[in-house]
Amino acid sequence: MSDSEMLALDEKLAEVFRQRTKSRPDGKKQKKDAKQSVVNFKHRILALVDVYVRNEALNPLAFSLLVPLLRLMRTTSTKPLASRACEIILNYQRGCRKARGGGRDEDKGTAVAAGDLLPLLLEVHGEAVQSNSHAYAKAASASSLIVASAMFAADREAIKQMAAVYAKTQSEWVLGEARLQNSFFADWNNWCQNHASQARP
């Protein structure tokens, strides 16, 4: 092979390599695309969770979704995911009210005992004190009241245990050991007043 042929081949090889590097996406774009794919996947999962809690609001298995949804709200750096998790918790609360108000009794066989829900209420309160943002406080309050309502529906005497959990959380809040918004306790007081007025003849 002559020198001129070698130079021509070298130029052709250089051109092929240039085209290959241009067609290959750069690392930043790949990372961004991968992150967006994960976010889209999480949105699809949350859509399924939303459908589940709307249709199975009184199913005891649905309670296990509350703490992971709260953790997602607190830890994600993607605001739409946090907003969606909050929306799901609020939809769950509405679904519970609607199911209890509608007298749906098909779930009586799967009813959960109030004592079984107490650890979950404690866990929700433990998660609630982690952040004091408005949306998070709203979702944490709704989660707590979902569990409290189920406990109260199972055993009205459970109000004493629930009040003790709220009192402990409130004392931590007053002492500055917990980060909460006062709406968390205002919602609890409203819930108590509502149930007290229903209990009176």
PDB file of C-alpha atoms in Angstrom:
ATOM      1  CA  MET A   1       0.000   0.000   0.000  1.00  0.00           C
ATOM      2  CA  SER A   2       1.407   3.369  -0.987  1.00  0.00           C
ATOM      3  CA  ASP A   3       1.577   6.436   1.239  1.00  0.00           C
ATOM      4  CA  SER A   4      -1.231   8.174  -0.665  1.00  0.00           C
ATOM      5  CA  GLU A   5      -3.487   5.117  -0.289  1.00  0.00           C
ATOM      6  CA  MET A   6      -2.670   4.972   3.450  1.00  0.00           C
ATOM      7  CA  LEU A   7      -3.588   8.662   3.872  1.00  0.00           C
ATOM      8  CA  ALA A   8      -6.862   8.171   1.977  1.00  0.00           C
ATOM      9  CA  LEU A   9      -7.714   5.148   4.150  1.00  0.00           C
ATOM     10  CA  ASP A  10      -6.782   7.104   7.277  1.00  0.00           C
ATOM     11  CA  GLU A  11      -9.110   9.947   6.267  1.00  0.00           C
ATOM     12  CA  LYS A  12     -11.961   7.525   5.593  1.00  0.00           C
ATOM     13  CA  LEU A  13     -11.444   5.845   8.969  1.00  0.00           C
ATOM     14  CA  ALA A  14     -11.377   9.231  10.699  1.00  0.00           C
ATOM     15  CA  GLU A  15     -14.644  10.179   8.981  1.00  0.00           C
ATOM     16  CA  VAL A  16     -16.303   6.914  10.050  1.00  0.00           C
ATOM     17  CA  PHE A  17     -15.224   7.465  13.676  1.00  0.00           C
ATOM     18  CA  ARG A  18     -16.467  11.073  13.618  1.00  0.00           C
ATOM     19  CA  GLN A  19     -19.879   9.957  12.389  1.00  0.00           C
ATOM     20  CA  ARG A  20     -20.046   7.253  15.057  1.00  0.00           C
ATOM     21  CA  THR A  21     -19.268   9.674  17.860  1.00  0.00           C
ATOM     22  CA  LYS A  22     -21.876  12.116  16.559  1.00  0.00           C
ATOM     23  CA  SER A  23     -24.594   9.456  16.370  1.00  0.00           C
ATOM     24  CA  ARG A  24     -23.894   8.152  19.890  1.00  0.00           C
ATOM     25  CA  PRO A  25     -25.747  10.160  22.561  1.00  0.00           C
ATOM     26  CA  ASP A  26     -23.580  11.810  25.157  1.00  0.00           C
ATOM     27  CA  GLY A  27     -23.491  10.664  28.783  1.00  0.00           C
ATOM     28  CA  LYS A  28     -25.515  13.584  30.150  1.00  0.00           C
ATOM     29  CA  LYS A  29     -28.336  13.017  27.696  1.00  0.00           C
ATOM     30  CA  GLN A  30     -28.372   9.304  28.470  1.00  0.00           C
ATOM     31  CA  LYS A  31     -28.557   9.992  32.210  1.00  0.00           C
ATOM     32  CA  LYS A  32     -31.335  12.520  31.707  1.00  0.00           C
ATOM     33  CA  ASP A  33     -33.300  10.099  29.518  1.00  0.00           C
ATOM     34  CA  ALA A  34     -32.807   7.282  32.031  1.00  0.00           C
ATOM     35  CA  LYS A  35     -33.988   9.492  34.894  1.00  0.00           C
ATOM     36  CA  GLN A  36     -37.049  10.551  32.904  1.00  0.00           C
ATOM     37  CA  SER A  37     -37.840   6.902  32.145  1.00  0.00           C
ATOM     38  CA  VAL A  38     -37.694   6.074  35.864  1.00  0.00           C
ATOM     39  CA  VAL A  39     -39.929   9.048  36.706  1.00  0.00           C
ATOM     40  CA  ASN A  40     -42.440   7.983  34.032  1.00  0.00           C
ATOM     41  CA  PHE A  41     -42.403   4.445  35.425  1.00  0.00           C
ATOM     42  CA  LYS A  42     -43.042   5.765  38.946  1.00  0.00           C
ATOM     43  CA  HIS A  43     -45.962   7.836  37.640  1.00  0.00           C
ATOM     44  CA  ARG A  44     -47.479   4.695  36.104  1.00  0.00           C
ATOM     45  CA  ILE A  45     -47.054   2.816  39.385  1.00  0.00           C
ATOM     46  CA  LEU A  46     -48.690   5.681  41.283  1.00  0.00           C
ATOM     47  CA  ALA A  47     -51.596   5.627  38.819  1.00  0.00           C
ATOM     48  CA  LEU A  48     -52.126   1.938  39.645  1.00  0.00           C
ATOM     49  CA  VAL A  49     -51.888   2.655  43.374  1.00  0.00           C
ATOM     50  CA  ASP A  50     -54.475   5.417  42.971  1.00  0.00           C
ATOM     51  CA  VAL A  51     -56.899   3.068  41.232  1.00  0.00           C
ATOM     52  CA  TYR A  52     -56.347   0.492  43.976  1.00  0.00           C
ATOM     53  CA  VAL A  53     -57.011   2.844  46.894  1.00  0.00           C
ATOM     54  CA  ARG A  54     -60.090   4.295  45.203  1.00  0.00           C
ATOM     55  CA  ASN A  55     -61.625   0.862  44.659  1.00  0.00           C
ATOM     56  CA  GLU A  56     -60.331  -0.905  47.771  1.00  0.00           C
ATOM     57  CA  ALA A  57     -60.463   1.887  50.338  1.00  0.00           C
ATOM     58  CA  LEU A  58     -61.635  -0.406  53.143  1.00  0.00           C
ATOM     59  CA  ASN A  59     -59.252  -3.240  52.302  1.00  0.00           C
ATOM     60  CA  PRO A  60     -56.753  -3.656  55.177  1.00  0.00           C
ATOM     61  CA  LEU A  61     -53.907  -4.114  52.680  1.00  0.00           C
ATOM     62  CA  ALA A  62     -54.385  -0.550  51.470  1.00  0.00           C
ATOM     63  CA  PHE A  63     -53.211   0.795  54.842  1.00  0.00           C
ATOM     64  CA  SER A  64     -49.719  -0.489  54.091  1.00  0.00           C
ATOM     65  CA  LEU A  65     -49.432   2.076  51.273  1.00  0.00           C
ATOM     66  CA  LEU A  66     -49.675   5.140  53.527  1.00  0.00           C
ATOM     67  CA  VAL A  67     -46.148   5.206  54.956  1.00  0.00           C
ATOM     68  CA  PRO A  68     -44.400   4.537  51.605  1.00  0.00           C
ATOM     69  CA  LEU A  69     -46.438   7.330  50.004  1.00  0.00           C
ATOM     70  CA  LEU A  70     -45.443   9.718  52.799  1.00  0.00           C
ATOM     71  CA  ARG A  71     -41.794   8.703  52.438  1.00  0.00           C
ATOM     72  CA  LEU A  72     -41.983   9.267  48.696  1.00  0.00           C
ATOM     73  CA  MET A  73     -43.355  12.762  49.273  1.00  0.00           C
ATOM     74  CA  ARG A  74     -40.574  13.581  51.702  1.00  0.00           C
ATOM     75  CA  THR A  75     -37.617  12.068  49.860  1.00  0.00           C
ATOM     76  CA  THR A  76     -38.264  12.580  46.161  1.00  0.00           C
ATOM     77  CA  SER A  77     -36.608  15.441  44.338  1.00  0.00           C
ATOM     78  CA  THR A  78     -39.284  15.267  41.633  1.00  0.00           C
ATOM     79  CA  LYS A  79     -42.106  17.601  42.652  1.00  0.00           C
ATOM     80  CA  PRO A  80     -44.779  16.025  40.389  1.00  0.00           C
ATOM     81  CA  LEU A  81     -44.195  12.653  42.086  1.00  0.00           C
ATOM     82  CA  ALA A  82     -44.616  14.226  45.524  1.00  0.00           C
ATOM     83  CA  SER A  83     -47.793  15.985  44.389  1.00  0.00           C
ATOM     84  CA  ARG A  84     -49.163  12.747  42.957  1.00  0.00           C
ATOM     85  CA  ALA A  85     -48.441  10.855  46.192  1.00  0.00           C
ATOM     86  CA  CYS A  86     -50.256  13.572  48.160  1.00  0.00           C
ATOM     87  CA  GLU A  87     -53.192  13.403  45.768  1.00  0.00           C
ATOM     88  CA  ILE A  88     -53.396   9.614  46.201  1.00  0.00           C
ATOM     89  CA  ILE A  89     -53.509   9.905  49.997  1.00  0.00           C
ATOM     90  CA  LEU A  90     -56.282  12.505  49.779  1.00  0.00           C
ATOM     91  CA  ASN A  91     -58.187  10.320  47.272  1.00  0.00           C
ATOM     92  CA  TYR A  92     -57.779   7.409  49.667  1.00  0.00           C
ATOM     93  CA  GLN A  93     -59.268   9.479  52.488  1.00  0.00           C
ATOM     94  CA  ARG A  94     -62.232  10.472  50.297  1.00  0.00           C
ATOM     95  CA  GLY A  95     -62.664   6.841  49.237  1.00  0.00           C
ATOM     96  CA  CYS A  96     -62.754   5.703  52.867  1.00  0.00           C
ATOM     97  CA  ARG A  97     -65.384   8.307  53.742  1.00  0.00           C
ATOM     98  CA  LYS A  98     -67.466   7.367  50.731  1.00  0.00           C
ATOM     99  CA  ALA A  99     -67.199   3.629  51.413  1.00  0.00           C
ATOM    100  CA  ARG A 100     -68.116   4.012  55.090  1.00  0.00           C
ATOM    101  CA  GLY A 101     -70.887   6.484  54.321  1.00  0.00           C
ATOM    102  CA  GLY A 102     -72.287   4.260  51.602  1.00  0.00           C
ATOM    103  CA  GLY A 103     -72.540   1.351  54.005  1.00  0.00           C
ATOM    104  CA  ARG A 104     -70.339  -0.932  51.956  1.00  0.00           C
ATOM    105  CA  ASP A 105     -70.277  -4.043  54.109  1.00  0.00           C
ATOM    106  CA  GLU A 106     -68.620  -6.519  51.766  1.00  0.00           C
ATOM    107  CA  ASP A 107     -65.303  -5.914  53.529  1.00  0.00           C
ATOM    108  CA  LYS A 108     -66.538  -6.931  56.974  1.00  0.00           C
ATOM    109  CA  GLY A 109     -64.739 -10.255  56.669  1.00  0.00           C
ATOM    110  CA  THR A 110     -61.447  -8.442  56.114  1.00  0.00           C
ATOM    111  CA  ALA A 111     -61.957  -5.831  58.841  1.00  0.00           C
ATOM    112  CA  VAL A 112     -58.853  -5.143  60.853  1.00  0.00           C
ATOM    113  CA  ALA A 113     -58.728  -4.898  64.640  1.00  0.00           C
ATOM    114  CA  ALA A 114     -58.019  -1.500  66.172  1.00  0.00           C
ATOM    115  CA  GLY A 115     -55.037  -2.917  68.062  1.00  0.00           C
ATOM    116  CA  ASP A 116     -53.487  -4.082  64.803  1.00  0.00           C
ATOM    117  CA  LEU A 117     -53.595  -0.527  63.450  1.00  0.00           C
ATOM    118  CA  LEU A 118     -51.980   1.148  66.467  1.00  0.00           C
ATOM    119  CA  PRO A 119     -48.396   0.397  65.289  1.00  0.00           C
ATOM    120  CA  LEU A 120     -49.290   1.872  61.894  1.00  0.00           C
ATOM    121  CA  LEU A 121     -50.655   5.017  63.558  1.00  0.00           C
ATOM    122  CA  LEU A 122     -47.391   5.343  65.488  1.00  0.00           C
ATOM    123  CA  GLU A 123     -45.416   4.847  62.269  1.00  0.00           C
ATOM    124  CA  VAL A 124     -47.477   7.490  60.453  1.00  0.00           C
ATOM    125  CA  HIS A 125     -46.847   9.931  63.308  1.00  0.00           C
ATOM    126  CA  GLY A 126     -43.151   9.065  63.221  1.00  0.00           C
ATOM    127  CA  GLU A 127     -43.123   9.895  59.537  1.00  0.00           C
ATOM    128  CA  ALA A 128     -45.276  13.014  59.997  1.00  0.00           C
ATOM    129  CA  VAL A 129     -42.720  14.740  62.233  1.00  0.00           C
ATOM    130  CA  GLN A 130     -40.010  14.542  59.554  1.00  0.00           C
ATOM    131  CA  SER A 131     -41.076  17.605  57.564  1.00  0.00           C
ATOM    132  CA  ASN A 132     -43.218  20.663  58.087  1.00  0.00           C
ATOM    133  CA  SER A 133     -44.068  21.567  54.505  1.00  0.00           C
ATOM    134  CA  HIS A 134     -47.725  22.375  53.917  1.00  0.00           C
ATOM    135  CA  ALA A 135     -48.472  19.580  51.421  1.00  0.00           C
ATOM    136  CA  TYR A 136     -46.635  17.012  53.527  1.00  0.00           C
ATOM    137  CA  ALA A 137     -48.504  18.064  56.683  1.00  0.00           C
ATOM    138  CA  LYS A 138     -51.795  17.783  54.812  1.00  0.00           C
ATOM    139  CA  ALA A 139     -50.954  14.282  53.559  1.00  0.00           C
ATOM    140  CA  ALA A 140     -49.611  13.165  56.953  1.00  0.00           C
ATOM    141  CA  SER A 141     -52.747  14.423  58.681  1.00  0.00           C
ATOM    142  CA  ALA A 142     -54.963  12.641  56.147  1.00  0.00           C
ATOM    143  CA  SER A 143     -52.954   9.418  56.592  1.00  0.00           C
ATOM    144  CA  SER A 144     -53.250   9.626  60.349  1.00  0.00           C
ATOM    145  CA  LEU A 145     -56.986  10.249  60.191  1.00  0.00           C
ATOM    146  CA  ILE A 146     -57.466   7.349  57.753  1.00  0.00           C
ATOM    147  CA  VAL A 147     -55.903   5.012  60.307  1.00  0.00           C
ATOM    148  CA  ALA A 148     -57.718   6.687  63.219  1.00  0.00           C
ATOM    149  CA  SER A 149     -61.078   6.359  61.465  1.00  0.00           C
ATOM    150  CA  ALA A 150     -60.486   2.672  60.805  1.00  0.00           C
ATOM    151  CA  MET A 151     -59.471   2.132  64.434  1.00  0.00           C
ATOM    152  CA  PHE A 152     -62.552   4.000  65.665  1.00  0.00           C
ATOM    153  CA  ALA A 153     -64.826   2.044  63.316  1.00  0.00           C
ATOM    154  CA  ALA A 154     -63.369  -1.222  64.626  1.00  0.00           C
ATOM    155  CA  ASP A 155     -63.493  -0.250  68.311  1.00  0.00           C
ATOM    156  CA  ARG A 156     -64.796   3.033  69.694  1.00  0.00           C
ATOM    157  CA  GLU A 157     -62.718   2.516  72.861  1.00  0.00           C
ATOM    158  CA  ALA A 158     -59.585   2.852  70.700  1.00  0.00           C
ATOM    159  CA  ILE A 159     -60.069   6.630  70.917  1.00  0.00           C
ATOM    160  CA  LYS A 160     -58.063   6.526  74.155  1.00  0.00           C
ATOM    161  CA  GLN A 161     -55.058   4.983  72.394  1.00  0.00           C
ATOM    162  CA  MET A 162     -55.357   7.382  69.473  1.00  0.00           C
ATOM    163  CA  ALA A 163     -55.579  10.389  71.784  1.00  0.00           C
ATOM    164  CA  ALA A 164     -52.435   9.181  73.585  1.00  0.00           C
ATOM    165  CA  VAL A 165     -50.536   8.961  70.284  1.00  0.00           C
ATOM    166  CA  TYR A 166     -51.656  12.458  69.291  1.00  0.00           C
ATOM    167  CA  ALA A 167     -50.802  13.798  72.765  1.00  0.00           C
ATOM    168  CA  LYS A 168     -47.279  12.357  72.529  1.00  0.00           C
ATOM    169  CA  THR A 169     -46.771  13.854  69.065  1.00  0.00           C
ATOM    170  CA  GLN A 170     -48.154  17.205  70.188  1.00  0.00           C
ATOM    171  CA  SER A 171     -45.872  17.335  73.231  1.00  0.00           C
ATOM    172  CA  GLU A 172     -42.864  16.604  70.978  1.00  0.00           C
ATOM    173  CA  TRP A 173     -44.040  19.407  68.681  1.00  0.00           C
ATOM    174  CA  VAL A 174     -44.393  21.881  71.559  1.00  0.00           C
ATOM    175  CA  LEU A 175     -40.908  21.001  72.844  1.00  0.00           C
ATOM    176  CA  GLY A 176     -39.430  21.532  69.375  1.00  0.00           C
ATOM    177  CA  GLU A 177     -38.553  17.852  68.922  1.00  0.00           C
ATOM    178  CA  ALA A 178     -40.940  17.426  66.000  1.00  0.00           C
ATOM    179  CA  ARG A 179     -41.425  19.459  62.845  1.00  0.00           C
ATOM    180  CA  LEU A 180     -45.131  19.752  62.159  1.00  0.00           C
ATOM    181  CA  GLN A 181     -47.686  22.303  61.119  1.00  0.00           C
ATOM    182  CA  ASN A 182     -50.441  23.125  63.583  1.00  0.00           C
ATOM    183  CA  SER A 183     -52.997  22.026  60.965  1.00  0.00           C
ATOM    184  CA  PHE A 184     -52.054  18.429  61.854  1.00  0.00           C
ATOM    185  CA  PHE A 185     -53.608  18.916  65.295  1.00  0.00           C
ATOM    186  CA  ALA A 186     -56.428  21.164  64.058  1.00  0.00           C
ATOM    187  CA  ASP A 187     -57.547  18.368  61.711  1.00  0.00           C
ATOM    188  CA  TRP A 188     -57.474  15.929  64.645  1.00  0.00           C
ATOM    189  CA  ASN A 189     -59.575  18.287  66.785  1.00  0.00           C
ATOM    190  CA  ASN A 190     -62.086  18.708  63.954  1.00  0.00           C
ATOM    191  CA  TRP A 191     -62.255  14.930  63.545  1.00  0.00           C
ATOM    192  CA  CYS A 192     -62.883  14.533  67.295  1.00  0.00           C
ATOM    193  CA  GLN A 193     -65.575  17.231  67.308  1.00  0.00           C
ATOM    194  CA  ASN A 194     -67.296  15.608  64.348  1.00  0.00           C
ATOM    195  CA  HIS A 195     -67.387  12.199  66.028  1.00  0.00           C
ATOM    196  CA  ALA A 196     -68.446  13.688  69.369  1.00  0.00           C
ATOM    197  CA  SER A 197     -71.378  15.493  67.741  1.00  0.00           C
ATOM    198  CA  GLN A 198     -72.439  12.270  66.001  1.00  0.00           C
ATOM    199  CA  ALA A 199     -72.353  10.383  69.311  1.00  0.00           C
ATOM    200  CA  ARG A 200     -74.721  12.828  71.030  1.00  0.00           C
ATOM    201  CA  PRO A 201     -78.467  12.219  70.637  1.00  0.00           C
TER     202      PRO A 201
END
